[in-house]
Coordinates of C-alpha atoms and ligand atoms in Angstrom, one line a residue:
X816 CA 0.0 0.0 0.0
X817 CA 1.4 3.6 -0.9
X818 CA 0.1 6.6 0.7
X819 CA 0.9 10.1 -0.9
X820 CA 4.0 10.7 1.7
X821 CA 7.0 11.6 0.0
X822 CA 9.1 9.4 2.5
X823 CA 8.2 6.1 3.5
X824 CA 9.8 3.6 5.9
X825 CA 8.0 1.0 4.5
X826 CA 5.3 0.0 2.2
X827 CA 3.4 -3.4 1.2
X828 CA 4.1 -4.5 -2.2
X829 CA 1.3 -7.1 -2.5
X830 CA 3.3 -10.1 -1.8
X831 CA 6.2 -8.7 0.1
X832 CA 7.2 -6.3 3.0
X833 CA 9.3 -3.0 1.2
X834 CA 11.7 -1.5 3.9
X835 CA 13.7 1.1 3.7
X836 CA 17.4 0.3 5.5
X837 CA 17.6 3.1 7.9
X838 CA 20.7 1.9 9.5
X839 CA 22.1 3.4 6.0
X840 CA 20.8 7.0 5.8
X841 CA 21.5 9.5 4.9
X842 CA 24.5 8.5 2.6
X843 CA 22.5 5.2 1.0
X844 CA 18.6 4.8 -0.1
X845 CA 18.2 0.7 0.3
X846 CA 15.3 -0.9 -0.1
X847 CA 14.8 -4.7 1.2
X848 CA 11.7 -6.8 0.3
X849 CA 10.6 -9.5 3.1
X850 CA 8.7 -12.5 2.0
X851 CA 8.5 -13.9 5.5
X852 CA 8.2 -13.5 9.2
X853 CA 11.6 -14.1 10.5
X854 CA 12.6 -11.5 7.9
X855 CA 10.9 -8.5 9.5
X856 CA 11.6 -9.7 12.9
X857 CA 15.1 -9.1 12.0
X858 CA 14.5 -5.9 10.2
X859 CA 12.6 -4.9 13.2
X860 CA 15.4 -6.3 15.4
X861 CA 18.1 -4.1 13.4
X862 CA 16.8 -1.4 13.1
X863 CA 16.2 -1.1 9.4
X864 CA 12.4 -0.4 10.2
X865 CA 12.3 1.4 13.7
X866 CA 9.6 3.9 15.0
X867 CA 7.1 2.6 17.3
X868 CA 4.2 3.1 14.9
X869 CA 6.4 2.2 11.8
X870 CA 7.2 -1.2 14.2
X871 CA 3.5 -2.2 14.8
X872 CA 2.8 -1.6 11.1
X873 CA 5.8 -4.1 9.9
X874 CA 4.9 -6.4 12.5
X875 CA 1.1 -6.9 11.1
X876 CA 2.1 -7.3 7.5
X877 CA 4.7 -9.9 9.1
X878 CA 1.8 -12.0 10.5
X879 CA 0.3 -11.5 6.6
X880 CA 3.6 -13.0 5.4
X881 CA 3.7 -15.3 8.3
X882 CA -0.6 -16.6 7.4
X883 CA 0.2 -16.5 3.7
X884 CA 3.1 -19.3 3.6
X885 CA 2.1 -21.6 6.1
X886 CA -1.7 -21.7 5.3
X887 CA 0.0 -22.8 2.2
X888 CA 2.2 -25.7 3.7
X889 CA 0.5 -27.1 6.6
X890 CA -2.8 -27.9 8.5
X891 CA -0.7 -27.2 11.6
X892 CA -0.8 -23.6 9.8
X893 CA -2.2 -21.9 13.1
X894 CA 0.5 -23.4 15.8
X895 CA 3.6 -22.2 12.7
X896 CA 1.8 -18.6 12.2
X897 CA 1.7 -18.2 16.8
X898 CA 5.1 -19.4 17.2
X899 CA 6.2 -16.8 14.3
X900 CA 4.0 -14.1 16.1
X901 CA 6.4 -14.9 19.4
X902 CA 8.9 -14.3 17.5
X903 CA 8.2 -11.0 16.2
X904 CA 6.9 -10.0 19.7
X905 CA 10.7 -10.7 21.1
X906 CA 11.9 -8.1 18.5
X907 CA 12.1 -5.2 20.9
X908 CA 10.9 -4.8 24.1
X909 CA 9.8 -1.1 24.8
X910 CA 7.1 0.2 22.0
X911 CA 3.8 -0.8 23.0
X912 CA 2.8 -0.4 19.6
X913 CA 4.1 -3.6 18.4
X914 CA 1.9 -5.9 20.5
X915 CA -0.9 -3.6 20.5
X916 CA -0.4 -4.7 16.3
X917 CA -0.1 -8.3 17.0
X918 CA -3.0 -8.4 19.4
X919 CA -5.1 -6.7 16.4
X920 CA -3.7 -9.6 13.8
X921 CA -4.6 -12.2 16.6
X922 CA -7.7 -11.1 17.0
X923 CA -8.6 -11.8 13.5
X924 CA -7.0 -15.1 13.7
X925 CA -9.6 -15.7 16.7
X926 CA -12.3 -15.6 14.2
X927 CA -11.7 -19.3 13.2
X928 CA -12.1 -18.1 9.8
X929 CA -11.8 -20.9 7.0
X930 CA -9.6 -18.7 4.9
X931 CA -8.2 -15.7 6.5
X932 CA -6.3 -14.3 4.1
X933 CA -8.3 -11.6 2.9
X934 CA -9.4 -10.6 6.3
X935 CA -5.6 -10.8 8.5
X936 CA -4.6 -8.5 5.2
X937 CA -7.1 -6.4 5.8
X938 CA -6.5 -5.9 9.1
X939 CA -2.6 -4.8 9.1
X940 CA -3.6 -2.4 5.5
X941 CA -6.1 -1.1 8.0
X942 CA -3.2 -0.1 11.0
X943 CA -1.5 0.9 8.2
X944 CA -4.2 3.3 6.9
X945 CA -5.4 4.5 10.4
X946 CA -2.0 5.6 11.6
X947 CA -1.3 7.5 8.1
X948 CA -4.9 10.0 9.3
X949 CA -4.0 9.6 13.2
X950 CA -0.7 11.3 12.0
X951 CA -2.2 14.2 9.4
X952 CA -4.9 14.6 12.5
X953 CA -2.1 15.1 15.1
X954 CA -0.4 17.2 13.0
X955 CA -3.5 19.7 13.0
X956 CA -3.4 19.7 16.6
X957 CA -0.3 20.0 17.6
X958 CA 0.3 22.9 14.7
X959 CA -2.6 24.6 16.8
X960 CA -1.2 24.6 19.8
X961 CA 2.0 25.9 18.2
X962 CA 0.4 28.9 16.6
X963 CA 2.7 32.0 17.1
X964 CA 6.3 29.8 18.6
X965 CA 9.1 31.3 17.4
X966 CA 10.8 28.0 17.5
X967 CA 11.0 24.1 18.0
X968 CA 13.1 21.2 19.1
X969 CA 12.7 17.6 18.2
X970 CA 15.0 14.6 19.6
X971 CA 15.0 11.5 17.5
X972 CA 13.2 10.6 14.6
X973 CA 9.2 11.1 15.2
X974 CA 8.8 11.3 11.4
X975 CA 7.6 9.7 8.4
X976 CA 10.3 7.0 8.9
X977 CA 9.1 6.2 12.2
X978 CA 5.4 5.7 11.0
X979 CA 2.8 4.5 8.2
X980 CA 4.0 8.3 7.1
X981 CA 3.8 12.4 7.8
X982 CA 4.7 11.3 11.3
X983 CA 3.7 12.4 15.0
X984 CA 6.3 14.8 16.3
X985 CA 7.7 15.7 12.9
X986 CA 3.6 15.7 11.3
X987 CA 2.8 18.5 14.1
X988 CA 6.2 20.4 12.7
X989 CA 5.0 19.9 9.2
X990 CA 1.7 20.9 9.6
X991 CA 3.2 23.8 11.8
X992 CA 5.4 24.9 9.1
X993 CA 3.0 25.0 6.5
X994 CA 1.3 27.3 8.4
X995 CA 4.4 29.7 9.3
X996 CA 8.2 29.5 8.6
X997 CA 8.7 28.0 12.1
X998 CA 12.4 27.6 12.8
X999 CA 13.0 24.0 13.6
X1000 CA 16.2 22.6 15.5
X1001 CA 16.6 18.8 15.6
X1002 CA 18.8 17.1 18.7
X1003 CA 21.6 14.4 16.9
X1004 CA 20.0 11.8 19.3
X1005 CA 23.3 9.8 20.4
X1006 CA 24.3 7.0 20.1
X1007 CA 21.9 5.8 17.2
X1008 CA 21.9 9.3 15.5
X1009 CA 18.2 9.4 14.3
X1010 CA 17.9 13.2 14.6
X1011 CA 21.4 13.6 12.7
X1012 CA 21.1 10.8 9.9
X1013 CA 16.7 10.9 10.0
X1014 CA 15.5 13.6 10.8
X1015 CA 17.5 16.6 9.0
X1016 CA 17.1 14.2 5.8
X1017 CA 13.6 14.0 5.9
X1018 CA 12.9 17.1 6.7
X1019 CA 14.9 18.5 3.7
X1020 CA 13.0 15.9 1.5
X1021 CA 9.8 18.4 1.8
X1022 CA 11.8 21.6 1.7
X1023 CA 11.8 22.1 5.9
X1024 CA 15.1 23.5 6.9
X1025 CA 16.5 22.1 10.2
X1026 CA 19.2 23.5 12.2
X1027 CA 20.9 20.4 13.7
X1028 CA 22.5 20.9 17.6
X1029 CA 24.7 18.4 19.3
X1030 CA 22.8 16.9 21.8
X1031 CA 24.9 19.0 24.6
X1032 CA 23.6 22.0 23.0
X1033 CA 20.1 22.0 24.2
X1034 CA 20.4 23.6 27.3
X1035 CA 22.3 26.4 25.6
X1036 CA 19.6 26.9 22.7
X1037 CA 17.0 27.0 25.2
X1038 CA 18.8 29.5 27.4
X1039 CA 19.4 31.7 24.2
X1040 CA 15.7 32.0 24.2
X1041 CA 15.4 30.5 20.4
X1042 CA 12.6 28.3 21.0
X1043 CA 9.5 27.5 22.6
X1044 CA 8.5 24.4 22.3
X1045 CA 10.1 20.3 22.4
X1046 CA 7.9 18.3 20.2
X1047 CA 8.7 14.3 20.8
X1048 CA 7.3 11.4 19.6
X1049 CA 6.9 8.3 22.1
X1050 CA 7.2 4.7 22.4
X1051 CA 5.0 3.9 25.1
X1052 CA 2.8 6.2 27.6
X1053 CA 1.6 4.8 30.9
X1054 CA -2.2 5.5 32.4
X1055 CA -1.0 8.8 34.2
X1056 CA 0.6 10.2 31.3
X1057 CA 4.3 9.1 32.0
X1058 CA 6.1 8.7 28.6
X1059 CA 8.4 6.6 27.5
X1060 CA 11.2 8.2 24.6
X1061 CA 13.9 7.9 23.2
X1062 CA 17.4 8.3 25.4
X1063 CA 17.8 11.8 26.2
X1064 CA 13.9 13.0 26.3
X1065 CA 13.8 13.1 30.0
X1066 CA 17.0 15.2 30.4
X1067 CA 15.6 17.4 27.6
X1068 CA 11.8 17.5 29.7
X1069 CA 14.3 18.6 32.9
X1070 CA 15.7 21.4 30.8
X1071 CA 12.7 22.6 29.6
X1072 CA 11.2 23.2 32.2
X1073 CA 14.3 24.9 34.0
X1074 CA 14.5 27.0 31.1
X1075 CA 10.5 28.0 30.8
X1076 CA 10.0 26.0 27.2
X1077 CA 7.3 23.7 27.0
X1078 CA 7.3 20.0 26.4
X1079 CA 4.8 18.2 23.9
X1080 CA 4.6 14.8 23.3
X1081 CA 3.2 13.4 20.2
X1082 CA 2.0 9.6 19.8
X1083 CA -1.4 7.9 18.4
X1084 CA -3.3 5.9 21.4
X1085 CA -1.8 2.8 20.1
X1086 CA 1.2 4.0 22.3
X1087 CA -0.8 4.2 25.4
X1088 CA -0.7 1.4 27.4
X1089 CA -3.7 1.2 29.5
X1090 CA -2.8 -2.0 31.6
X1091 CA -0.1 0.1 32.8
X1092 CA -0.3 3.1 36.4
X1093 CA 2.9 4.9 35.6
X1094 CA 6.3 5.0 34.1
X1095 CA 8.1 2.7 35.9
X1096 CA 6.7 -0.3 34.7
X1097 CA 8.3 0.3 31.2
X1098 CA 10.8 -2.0 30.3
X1099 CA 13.9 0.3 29.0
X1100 CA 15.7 -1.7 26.3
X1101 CA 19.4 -1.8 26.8
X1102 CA 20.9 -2.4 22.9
X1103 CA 24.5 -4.1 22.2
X1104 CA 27.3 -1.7 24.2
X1105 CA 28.6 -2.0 20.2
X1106 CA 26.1 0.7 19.4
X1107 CA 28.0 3.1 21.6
X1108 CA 31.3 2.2 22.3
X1109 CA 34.4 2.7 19.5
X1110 CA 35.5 -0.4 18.2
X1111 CA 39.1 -0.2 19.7
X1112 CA 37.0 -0.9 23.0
X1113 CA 35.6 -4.1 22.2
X1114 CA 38.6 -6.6 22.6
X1115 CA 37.9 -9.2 24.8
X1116 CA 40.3 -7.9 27.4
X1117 CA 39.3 -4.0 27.5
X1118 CA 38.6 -2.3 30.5
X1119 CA 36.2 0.1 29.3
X1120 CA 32.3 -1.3 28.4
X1121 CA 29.6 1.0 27.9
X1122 CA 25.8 1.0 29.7
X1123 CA 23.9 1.5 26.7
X1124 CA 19.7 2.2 27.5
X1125 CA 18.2 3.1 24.5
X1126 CA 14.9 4.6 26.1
X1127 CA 14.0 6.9 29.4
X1128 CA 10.7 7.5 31.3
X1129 CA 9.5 11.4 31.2
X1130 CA 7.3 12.2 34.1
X1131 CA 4.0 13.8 33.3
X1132 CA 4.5 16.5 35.6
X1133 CA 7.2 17.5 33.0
X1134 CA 5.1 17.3 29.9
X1135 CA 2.8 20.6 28.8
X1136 CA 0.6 18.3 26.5
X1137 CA 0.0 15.0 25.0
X1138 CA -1.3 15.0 21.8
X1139 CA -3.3 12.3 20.1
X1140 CA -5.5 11.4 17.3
X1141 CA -8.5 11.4 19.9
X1142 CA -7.4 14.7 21.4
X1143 CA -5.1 16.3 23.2
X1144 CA -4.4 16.1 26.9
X1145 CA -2.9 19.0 28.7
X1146 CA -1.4 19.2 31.8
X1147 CA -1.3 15.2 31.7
X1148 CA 0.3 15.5 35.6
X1149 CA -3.5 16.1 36.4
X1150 CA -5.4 13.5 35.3
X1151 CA -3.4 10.9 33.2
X1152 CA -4.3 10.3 29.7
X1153 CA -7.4 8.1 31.1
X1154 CA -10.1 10.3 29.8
X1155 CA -8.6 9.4 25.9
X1156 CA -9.7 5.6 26.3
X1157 CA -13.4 5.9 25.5
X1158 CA -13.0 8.6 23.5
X1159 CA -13.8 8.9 20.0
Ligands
LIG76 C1 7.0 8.0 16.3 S1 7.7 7.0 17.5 C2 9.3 7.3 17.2 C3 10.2 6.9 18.4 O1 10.9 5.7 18.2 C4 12.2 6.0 18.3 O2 12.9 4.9 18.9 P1 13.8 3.9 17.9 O3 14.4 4.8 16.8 O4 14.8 3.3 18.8 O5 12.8 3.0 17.3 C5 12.3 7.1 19.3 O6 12.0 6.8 20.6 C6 11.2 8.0 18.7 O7 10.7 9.0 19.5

Protein backbone atom coordinates (compact mmCIF):
# COMPACT_ATOMS: atom_id res chain seq x y z
CA UNK A 1 0.00 0.00 0.00
CA UNK A 2 1.36 3.57 -0.90
CA UNK A 3 0.14 6.59 0.71
CA UNK A 4 0.90 10.08 -0.86
CA UNK A 5 4.02 10.66 1.70
CA UNK A 6 6.95 11.62 -0.05
CA UNK A 7 9.15 9.38 2.51
CA UNK A 8 8.15 6.06 3.49
CA UNK A 9 9.80 3.60 5.91
CA UNK A 10 7.96 1.00 4.47
CA UNK A 11 5.27 0.03 2.24
CA UNK A 12 3.44 -3.41 1.18
CA UNK A 13 4.11 -4.46 -2.17
CA UNK A 14 1.32 -7.13 -2.47
CA UNK A 15 3.32 -10.07 -1.77
CA UNK A 16 6.23 -8.73 0.07
CA UNK A 17 7.24 -6.26 2.95
CA UNK A 18 9.27 -3.03 1.23
CA UNK A 19 11.73 -1.54 3.89
CA UNK A 20 13.73 1.07 3.73
CA UNK A 21 17.37 0.25 5.45
CA UNK A 22 17.57 3.06 7.91
CA UNK A 23 20.74 1.86 9.49
CA UNK A 24 22.12 3.39 5.99
CA UNK A 25 20.83 6.99 5.77
CA UNK A 26 21.46 9.47 4.89
CA UNK A 27 24.48 8.51 2.58
CA UNK A 28 22.47 5.19 0.99
CA UNK A 29 18.57 4.76 -0.10
CA UNK A 30 18.23 0.68 0.29
CA UNK A 31 15.32 -0.87 -0.06
CA UNK A 32 14.79 -4.68 1.16
CA UNK A 33 11.67 -6.81 0.30
CA UNK A 34 10.62 -9.50 3.10
CA UNK A 35 8.70 -12.50 2.04
CA UNK A 36 8.49 -13.87 5.46
CA UNK A 37 8.19 -13.50 9.23
CA UNK A 38 11.60 -14.13 10.46
CA UNK A 39 12.62 -11.54 7.88
CA UNK A 40 10.86 -8.48 9.45
CA UNK A 41 11.64 -9.66 12.85
CA UNK A 42 15.13 -9.06 12.01
CA UNK A 43 14.50 -5.87 10.23
CA UNK A 44 12.63 -4.93 13.21
CA UNK A 45 15.39 -6.32 15.45
CA UNK A 46 18.13 -4.07 13.38
CA UNK A 47 16.84 -1.44 13.08
CA UNK A 48 16.20 -1.06 9.38
CA UNK A 49 12.41 -0.40 10.25
CA UNK A 50 12.32 1.35 13.67
CA UNK A 51 9.64 3.87 14.97
CA UNK A 52 7.07 2.61 17.26
CA UNK A 53 4.25 3.10 14.85
CA UNK A 54 6.40 2.25 11.79
CA UNK A 55 7.24 -1.23 14.25
CA UNK A 56 3.50 -2.17 14.77
CA UNK A 57 2.81 -1.57 11.06
CA UNK A 58 5.78 -4.12 9.93
CA UNK A 59 4.95 -6.37 12.46
CA UNK A 60 1.09 -6.89 11.09
CA UNK A 61 2.09 -7.27 7.50
CA UNK A 62 4.75 -9.93 9.15
CA UNK A 63 1.82 -11.98 10.49
CA UNK A 64 0.29 -11.47 6.64
CA UNK A 65 3.61 -13.03 5.43
CA UNK A 66 3.69 -15.34 8.33
CA UNK A 67 -0.59 -16.58 7.42
CA UNK A 68 0.15 -16.48 3.65
CA UNK A 69 3.10 -19.33 3.61
CA UNK A 70 2.10 -21.62 6.14
CA UNK A 71 -1.66 -21.67 5.31
CA UNK A 72 -0.03 -22.75 2.23
CA UNK A 73 2.21 -25.65 3.75
CA UNK A 74 0.49 -27.11 6.59
CA UNK A 75 -2.77 -27.93 8.51
CA UNK A 76 -0.75 -27.22 11.56
CA UNK A 77 -0.81 -23.63 9.82
CA UNK A 78 -2.15 -21.91 13.11
CA UNK A 79 0.48 -23.42 15.76
CA UNK A 80 3.61 -22.20 12.74
CA UNK A 81 1.82 -18.55 12.25
CA UNK A 82 1.70 -18.19 16.79
CA UNK A 83 5.10 -19.39 17.18
CA UNK A 84 6.17 -16.81 14.32
CA UNK A 85 4.04 -14.08 16.11
CA UNK A 86 6.38 -14.92 19.43
CA UNK A 87 8.88 -14.31 17.51
CA UNK A 88 8.20 -11.02 16.24
CA UNK A 89 6.89 -10.04 19.70
CA UNK A 90 10.68 -10.75 21.12
CA UNK A 91 11.88 -8.14 18.52
CA UNK A 92 12.15 -5.18 20.91
CA UNK A 93 10.88 -4.81 24.14
CA UNK A 94 9.78 -1.10 24.79
CA UNK A 95 7.10 0.25 21.96
CA UNK A 96 3.75 -0.82 23.01
CA UNK A 97 2.81 -0.44 19.64
CA UNK A 98 4.10 -3.63 18.37
CA UNK A 99 1.94 -5.88 20.54
CA UNK A 100 -0.91 -3.64 20.47
CA UNK A 101 -0.45 -4.67 16.32
CA UNK A 102 -0.07 -8.28 17.02
CA UNK A 103 -3.05 -8.42 19.39
CA UNK A 104 -5.14 -6.72 16.37
CA UNK A 105 -3.71 -9.62 13.84
CA UNK A 106 -4.62 -12.25 16.59
CA UNK A 107 -7.71 -11.06 17.03
CA UNK A 108 -8.64 -11.76 13.53
CA UNK A 109 -7.02 -15.13 13.73
CA UNK A 110 -9.59 -15.70 16.72
CA UNK A 111 -12.35 -15.58 14.20
CA UNK A 112 -11.74 -19.32 13.21
CA UNK A 113 -12.09 -18.13 9.75
CA UNK A 114 -11.80 -20.85 7.03
CA UNK A 115 -9.61 -18.74 4.94
CA UNK A 116 -8.21 -15.74 6.50
CA UNK A 117 -6.32 -14.27 4.06
CA UNK A 118 -8.32 -11.58 2.93
CA UNK A 119 -9.45 -10.64 6.31
CA UNK A 120 -5.56 -10.79 8.48
CA UNK A 121 -4.61 -8.48 5.25
CA UNK A 122 -7.09 -6.40 5.80
CA UNK A 123 -6.49 -5.85 9.08
CA UNK A 124 -2.63 -4.77 9.12
CA UNK A 125 -3.64 -2.43 5.54
CA UNK A 126 -6.09 -1.10 8.04
CA UNK A 127 -3.18 -0.10 11.01
CA UNK A 128 -1.46 0.94 8.18
CA UNK A 129 -4.20 3.27 6.86
CA UNK A 130 -5.41 4.49 10.42
CA UNK A 131 -2.01 5.58 11.61
CA UNK A 132 -1.27 7.46 8.11
CA UNK A 133 -4.90 10.01 9.28
CA UNK A 134 -3.98 9.65 13.19
CA UNK A 135 -0.74 11.34 12.02
CA UNK A 136 -2.24 14.16 9.44
CA UNK A 137 -4.89 14.60 12.46
CA UNK A 138 -2.14 15.05 15.12
CA UNK A 139 -0.36 17.18 12.98
CA UNK A 140 -3.49 19.73 13.01
CA UNK A 141 -3.39 19.69 16.62
CA UNK A 142 -0.27 19.99 17.56
CA UNK A 143 0.34 22.94 14.72
CA UNK A 144 -2.55 24.63 16.83
CA UNK A 145 -1.22 24.62 19.85
CA UNK A 146 2.05 25.93 18.25
CA UNK A 147 0.39 28.89 16.62
CA UNK A 148 2.69 32.00 17.08
CA UNK A 149 6.29 29.84 18.57
CA UNK A 150 9.11 31.31 17.38
CA UNK A 151 10.85 27.98 17.46
CA UNK A 152 10.98 24.14 17.95
CA UNK A 153 13.07 21.18 19.12
CA UNK A 154 12.69 17.55 18.15
CA UNK A 155 14.98 14.57 19.57
CA UNK A 156 15.02 11.53 17.45
CA UNK A 157 13.19 10.64 14.56
CA UNK A 158 9.23 11.12 15.17
CA UNK A 159 8.78 11.34 11.37
CA UNK A 160 7.56 9.71 8.44
CA UNK A 161 10.29 7.00 8.86
CA UNK A 162 9.10 6.23 12.19
CA UNK A 163 5.39 5.75 10.96
CA UNK A 164 2.82 4.52 8.24
CA UNK A 165 3.95 8.28 7.15
CA UNK A 166 3.76 12.36 7.82
CA UNK A 167 4.70 11.29 11.29
CA UNK A 168 3.70 12.45 15.03
CA UNK A 169 6.27 14.84 16.33
CA UNK A 170 7.74 15.73 12.88
CA UNK A 171 3.63 15.71 11.28
CA UNK A 172 2.83 18.49 14.05
CA UNK A 173 6.16 20.39 12.75
CA UNK A 174 4.98 19.92 9.23
CA UNK A 175 1.71 20.95 9.57
CA UNK A 176 3.16 23.76 11.83
CA UNK A 177 5.40 24.90 9.13
CA UNK A 178 3.04 25.00 6.48
CA UNK A 179 1.34 27.29 8.43
CA UNK A 180 4.39 29.71 9.29
CA UNK A 181 8.17 29.55 8.57
CA UNK A 182 8.71 28.02 12.13
CA UNK A 183 12.40 27.57 12.79
CA UNK A 184 13.03 23.95 13.61
CA UNK A 185 16.17 22.59 15.51
CA UNK A 186 16.64 18.76 15.56
CA UNK A 187 18.84 17.08 18.66
CA UNK A 188 21.57 14.45 16.91
CA UNK A 189 20.05 11.75 19.25
CA UNK A 190 23.33 9.75 20.37
CA UNK A 191 24.26 7.04 20.09
CA UNK A 192 21.90 5.78 17.18
CA UNK A 193 21.86 9.27 15.52
CA UNK A 194 18.24 9.42 14.26
CA UNK A 195 17.94 13.17 14.60
CA UNK A 196 21.43 13.65 12.67
CA UNK A 197 21.07 10.83 9.95
CA UNK A 198 16.69 10.90 9.96
CA UNK A 199 15.51 13.55 10.77
CA UNK A 200 17.54 16.59 9.05
CA UNK A 201 17.08 14.20 5.75
CA UNK A 202 13.59 13.98 5.90
CA UNK A 203 12.87 17.07 6.72
CA UNK A 204 14.92 18.54 3.70
CA UNK A 205 13.04 15.93 1.48
CA UNK A 206 9.78 18.36 1.79
CA UNK A 207 11.83 21.58 1.74
CA UNK A 208 11.77 22.15 5.89
CA UNK A 209 15.10 23.55 6.89
CA UNK A 210 16.54 22.07 10.24
CA UNK A 211 19.22 23.51 12.16
CA UNK A 212 20.94 20.39 13.73
CA UNK A 213 22.48 20.94 17.56
CA UNK A 214 24.66 18.40 19.31
CA UNK A 215 22.83 16.88 21.83
CA UNK A 216 24.92 18.97 24.64
CA UNK A 217 23.61 22.03 23.02
CA UNK A 218 20.14 22.04 24.18
CA UNK A 219 20.37 23.62 27.28
CA UNK A 220 22.34 26.43 25.63
CA UNK A 221 19.61 26.94 22.74
CA UNK A 222 17.02 27.01 25.16
CA UNK A 223 18.80 29.47 27.39
CA UNK A 224 19.36 31.69 24.24
CA UNK A 225 15.66 32.04 24.22
CA UNK A 226 15.36 30.47 20.45
CA UNK A 227 12.55 28.31 21.03
CA UNK A 228 9.55 27.47 22.61
CA UNK A 229 8.47 24.35 22.34
CA UNK A 230 10.10 20.31 22.36
CA UNK A 231 7.93 18.32 20.16
CA UNK A 232 8.71 14.34 20.79
CA UNK A 233 7.25 11.42 19.64
CA UNK A 234 6.89 8.29 22.10
CA UNK A 235 7.16 4.71 22.41
CA UNK A 236 4.99 3.92 25.08
CA UNK A 237 2.80 6.17 27.59
CA UNK A 238 1.64 4.75 30.87
CA UNK A 239 -2.15 5.55 32.41
CA UNK A 240 -1.01 8.84 34.20
CA UNK A 241 0.57 10.15 31.31
CA UNK A 242 4.30 9.09 32.04
CA UNK A 243 6.06 8.73 28.60
CA UNK A 244 8.42 6.64 27.50
CA UNK A 245 11.17 8.19 24.60
CA UNK A 246 13.94 7.88 23.18
CA UNK A 247 17.40 8.26 25.42
CA UNK A 248 17.83 11.79 26.24
CA UNK A 249 13.95 13.00 26.27
CA UNK A 250 13.81 13.07 29.96
CA UNK A 251 17.02 15.25 30.44
CA UNK A 252 15.60 17.39 27.57
CA UNK A 253 11.84 17.50 29.65
CA UNK A 254 14.25 18.60 32.88
CA UNK A 255 15.65 21.40 30.80
CA UNK A 256 12.75 22.63 29.57
CA UNK A 257 11.16 23.15 32.24
CA UNK A 258 14.25 24.94 34.02
CA UNK A 259 14.54 26.98 31.11
CA UNK A 260 10.52 28.04 30.83
CA UNK A 261 9.96 25.97 27.20
CA UNK A 262 7.29 23.67 27.05
CA UNK A 263 7.34 19.98 26.39
CA UNK A 264 4.84 18.18 23.93
CA UNK A 265 4.62 14.75 23.31
CA UNK A 266 3.17 13.40 20.18
CA UNK A 267 2.02 9.57 19.82
CA UNK A 268 -1.45 7.87 18.38
CA UNK A 269 -3.29 5.95 21.41
CA UNK A 270 -1.82 2.84 20.15
CA UNK A 271 1.25 3.96 22.34
CA UNK A 272 -0.84 4.23 25.44
CA UNK A 273 -0.73 1.41 27.44
CA UNK A 274 -3.74 1.25 29.45
CA UNK A 275 -2.82 -1.97 31.59
CA UNK A 276 -0.09 0.11 32.85
CA UNK A 277 -0.28 3.14 36.37
CA UNK A 278 2.92 4.92 35.55
CA UNK A 279 6.30 4.99 34.12
CA UNK A 280 8.14 2.71 35.90
CA UNK A 281 6.72 -0.30 34.69
CA UNK A 282 8.30 0.30 31.22
CA UNK A 283 10.77 -1.96 30.35
CA UNK A 284 13.89 0.27 29.03
CA UNK A 285 15.66 -1.67 26.26
CA UNK A 286 19.44 -1.76 26.78
CA UNK A 287 20.85 -2.44 22.88
CA UNK A 288 24.45 -4.09 22.22
CA UNK A 289 27.29 -1.70 24.19
CA UNK A 290 28.62 -2.01 20.24
CA UNK A 291 26.12 0.72 19.42
CA UNK A 292 28.04 3.11 21.65
CA UNK A 293 31.32 2.15 22.29
CA UNK A 294 34.45 2.70 19.55
CA UNK A 295 35.54 -0.37 18.19
CA UNK A 296 39.12 -0.23 19.70
CA UNK A 297 37.04 -0.91 23.04
CA UNK A 298 35.61 -4.11 22.22
CA UNK A 299 38.60 -6.61 22.63
CA UNK A 300 37.95 -9.23 24.82
CA UNK A 301 40.34 -7.87 27.42
CA UNK A 302 39.34 -4.04 27.47
CA UNK A 303 38.63 -2.32 30.50
CA UNK A 304 36.21 0.14 29.30
CA UNK A 305 32.30 -1.35 28.38
CA UNK A 306 29.62 1.04 27.86
CA UNK A 307 25.85 0.96 29.73
CA UNK A 308 23.89 1.50 26.71
CA UNK A 309 19.71 2.24 27.51
CA UNK A 310 18.21 3.12 24.54
CA UNK A 311 14.91 4.59 26.06
CA UNK A 312 13.96 6.85 29.40
CA UNK A 313 10.69 7.46 31.32
CA UNK A 314 9.46 11.43 31.25
CA UNK A 315 7.29 12.17 34.12
CA UNK A 316 4.02 13.81 33.32
CA UNK A 317 4.46 16.49 35.64
CA UNK A 318 7.16 17.45 32.97
CA UNK A 319 5.06 17.28 29.85
CA UNK A 320 2.84 20.57 28.80
CA UNK A 321 0.60 18.33 26.50
CA UNK A 322 0.01 14.98 24.96
CA UNK A 323 -1.26 14.99 21.85
CA UNK A 324 -3.27 12.25 20.05
CA UNK A 325 -5.49 11.39 17.31
CA UNK A 326 -8.52 11.38 19.87
CA UNK A 327 -7.39 14.71 21.36
CA UNK A 328 -5.08 16.27 23.23
CA UNK A 329 -4.41 16.09 26.93
CA UNK A 330 -2.87 19.04 28.68
CA UNK A 331 -1.36 19.24 31.82
CA UNK A 332 -1.34 15.22 31.69
CA UNK A 333 0.33 15.45 35.60
CA UNK A 334 -3.53 16.11 36.44
CA UNK A 335 -5.41 13.48 35.26
CA UNK A 336 -3.38 10.95 33.18
CA UNK A 337 -4.28 10.34 29.71
CA UNK A 338 -7.43 8.07 31.08
CA UNK A 339 -10.13 10.32 29.79
CA UNK A 340 -8.62 9.37 25.94
CA UNK A 341 -9.71 5.58 26.33
CA UNK A 342 -13.40 5.85 25.52
CA UNK A 343 -13.00 8.57 23.51
CA UNK A 344 -13.84 8.90 19.97
C1 LIG B 1 6.98 7.99 16.31
S1 LIG B 1 7.69 6.98 17.50
C2 LIG B 1 9.35 7.29 17.24
C3 LIG B 1 10.15 6.92 18.44
O1 LIG B 1 10.85 5.70 18.20
C4 LIG B 1 12.24 5.97 18.35
O2 LIG B 1 12.95 4.90 18.87
P1 LIG B 1 13.81 3.95 17.86
O3 LIG B 1 14.41 4.84 16.81
O4 LIG B 1 14.82 3.31 18.79
O5 LIG B 1 12.80 2.96 17.32
C5 LIG B 1 12.26 7.14 19.28
O6 LIG B 1 11.99 6.76 20.61
C6 LIG B 1 11.17 7.97 18.70
O7 LIG B 1 10.70 8.99 19.50
Amino acid sequence: MRNNETVQALEWTGNALKVLDQRQLPETIVYDEYKDAAGVTEAIATMRVRGAPAIGIAAAYGVVLSVRKQYAQSNQWRQKVTADIDRLAKSRPTAVNLFWALNQMKAVLAKQLDNPLAAILACAEKIHRDDIAANHKMGELGADILAGAKGVMTHCNAGALATGGYGTALGVIRSAYQRERINVYAGETRPWLQGARLTVWELAQDGIPTTLIADSAAAWLMKSGAIDWIVVGADRIAANGDAANKIGTYSLAVLAKRHGVKLMVVAPTSTIDWSIDNGDQIEIEQRSQNELLPACYLEEDSLVSAWNPVFDVTPAELISAIVTERGVVLNPAEQGVRGLKNAI
